[in-house]
C-alpha positions in Angstrom: -12.2 4.0 -26.1 -13.4 0.9 -24.4 -10.7 0.7 -22.0 -11.8 -1.6 -19.1 -8.7 -2.6 -17.2 -5.5 -0.4 -16.6 -2.1 -1.7 -15.2 -0.1 1.5 -14.2 3.3 0.2 -12.6 5.3 3.4 -10.9 3.5 5.9 -13.7 -0.2 6.9 -13.9 -1.4 8.4 -17.3 -3.1 11.3 -15.8 -4.5 12.2 -19.4 -5.3 9.0 -20.9 -8.3 8.8 -22.9 -10.8 6.4 -21.7 -9.8 6.5 -17.9 -13.6 7.2 -17.2 -14.4 3.9 -18.5 -12.1 1.6 -16.4 -13.5 -0.7 -14.1 -10.2 -2.5 -12.7 -7.2 -0.5 -11.9 -3.8 -2.1 -10.8 -2.0 0.6 -9.6 1.6 0.3 -8.0 3.4 3.8 -6.8 6.4 4.6 -5.1 5.5 6.1 -1.5 7.6 9.1 -2.4 6.1 9.9 -5.8 5.5 13.5 -5.8 2.4 13.0 -8.1 0.3 10.8 -5.7 -2.1 13.8 -4.7 -2.9 14.2 -8.4 -2.9 10.5 -9.0 -5.4 9.8 -6.2 -7.6 12.7 -7.4 -7.8 11.5 -10.7 -8.5 7.5 -9.3 -11.4 9.3 -7.2 -13.0 10.6 -10.5 -13.1 7.3 -12.2 -16.6 6.5 -11.7 -16.8 3.2 -13.5 -13.8 1.6 -11.2 -15.2 -0.9 -9.0 -12.1 -3.0 -8.5 -8.8 -1.3 -7.3 -5.5 -3.1 -6.4 -3.2 -0.7 -4.7 0.4 -1.3 -4.1 3.2 0.7 -2.5 6.8 0.6 -3.2 9.1 1.6 -0.4 11.8 4.3 -0.7 15.1 4.5 1.3 15.3 8.7 0.6 14.5 10.7 3.4 11.7 12.8 2.5 9.6 15.7 4.1 6.3 14.0 5.4 3.5 15.1 3.1 0.2 15.9 4.9 -2.6 14.7 2.1 -5.9 16.3 1.4 -8.7 14.0 2.1 -9.4 11.7 -0.5 -12.7 9.7 -0.8 -13.1 7.1 -3.3 -16.7 5.8 -3.0 -17.2 3.8 -6.1 -14.8 0.9 -5.3 -16.5 -2.3 -4.1 -13.3 -4.4 -4.0 -9.8 -3.2 -3.0 -6.7 -5.0 -2.5 -3.6 -3.2 -0.8 -0.1 -4.6 -0.8 2.8 -3.1 1.3 6.3 -4.3 2.0 8.3 -4.3 4.8 12.1 -3.9 4.6 14.8 -5.1 7.1 16.9 -2.1 6.0 16.5 0.3 9.2 16.7 3.4 6.9 13.4 2.8 5.1 11.6 5.8 5.5 8.4 4.5 4.0 6.6 3.7 7.1 6.0 7.5 8.2 4.9 8.3 4.5 2.6 5.6 4.5 0.9 6.6 7.7 0.3 10.1 6.1 -1.1 8.7 3.0 -3.8 6.2 4.6 -4.8 8.9 6.8 -6.1 10.8 4.1 -7.7 7.8 2.1 -11.4 6.9 2.5 -13.2 3.7 1.0 -16.8 3.9 2.0 -18.3 1.5 -0.6 -15.7 -1.1 -0.3 -17.2 -4.5 0.4 -14.4 -6.7 0.0 -11.1 -5.7 1.5 -7.6 -7.8 1.0 -4.7 -6.5 2.7 -1.2 -8.0 2.2 1.8 -7.3 3.8 4.9 -8.7 2.6 8.6 -8.9 4.3 11.3 -8.4 1.8 13.9 -11.0 1.3 16.6 -10.2 3.8 19.3 -11.9 1.6 19.5 -8.6 0.1 21.1 -7.1 3.2 23.2 -10.1 4.2 26.3 -8.0 3.5 25.3 -5.7 6.3 23.9 -8.3 8.6 24.3 -6.4 11.8 22.0 -5.1 14.4 22.8 -1.6 13.4 21.6 -1.8 9.9 18.5 -4.1 10.1 15.1 -3.9 12.1 12.6 -6.7 12.8 9.3 -7.0 10.9 6.5 -5.5 12.8 3.4 -6.3 11.2 0.9 -4.9 13.5 2.6 -1.5 13.0 2.2 -1.7 9.2 -1.7 -2.5 9.7 -1.9 0.4 12.1 -0.2 2.6 9.1 -3.0 1.3 6.9 -6.1 1.5 9.1 -6.1 4.8 10.3 -9.9 5.5 11.1 -13.0 3.7 12.0 -14.7 5.3 9.1 -12.3 4.4 6.5 -13.6 1.1 5.3 -17.1 1.4 6.8 -18.9 -1.2 4.5 -16.6 -4.1 4.5 -18.4 -7.4 4.6 -15.3 -9.7 3.8 -11.6 -9.0 4.9 -8.9 -11.1 3.8 -5.3 -10.6 5.5 -2.3 -12.2 4.2 1.1 -12.0 5.8 4.3 -13.3 4.2 7.7 -13.2 5.9 10.7 -14.6 4.5 11.7 -16.1 7.9 10.5 -19.5 7.1 10.4 -20.8 10.8 8.4 -17.7 12.0 5.1 -18.4 10.2 2.9 -18.4 13.3 0.8 -15.5 15.1 3.6 -14.7 17.5 6.2 -14.1 14.8 3.4 -11.8 13.2 2.3 -10.0 16.0 5.3 -8.5 17.3 
């Protein structure tokens, strides 16, 4: 197979023929997917892959914190990481993200883009109280991604995009809380 690009949303085909040929991988996974260790192990073996777009979808389920084995993905030169913060206080995803990114290392990445989105709080307007909502803390989300000084040692170009649906808070003060 001459597969060059793979878009995998919420499922990764571990036994797909031609995975070794993929140079561009667009991968979206739920942060609580029990197959994440297997998927990341397979991704690390994809030697022709130079571009990885990695998006994590949140969960409202309470899960055990998984300690992941160290995963080194040296072949990737361009990496895009996308995460979303939710207003809902019961979002268990932050702890899972911290655990996952603590295990990931990308020594070959030269171009890194990180996108942190704040979800649309209109989904939660019915329960708009201080008890069921939380603020966006973008610095905390960035700290969940950047876990080690040697995680991205060769980055030459870094692009950071933070988006919040709070229209009047598009400034550094709103982002850095």
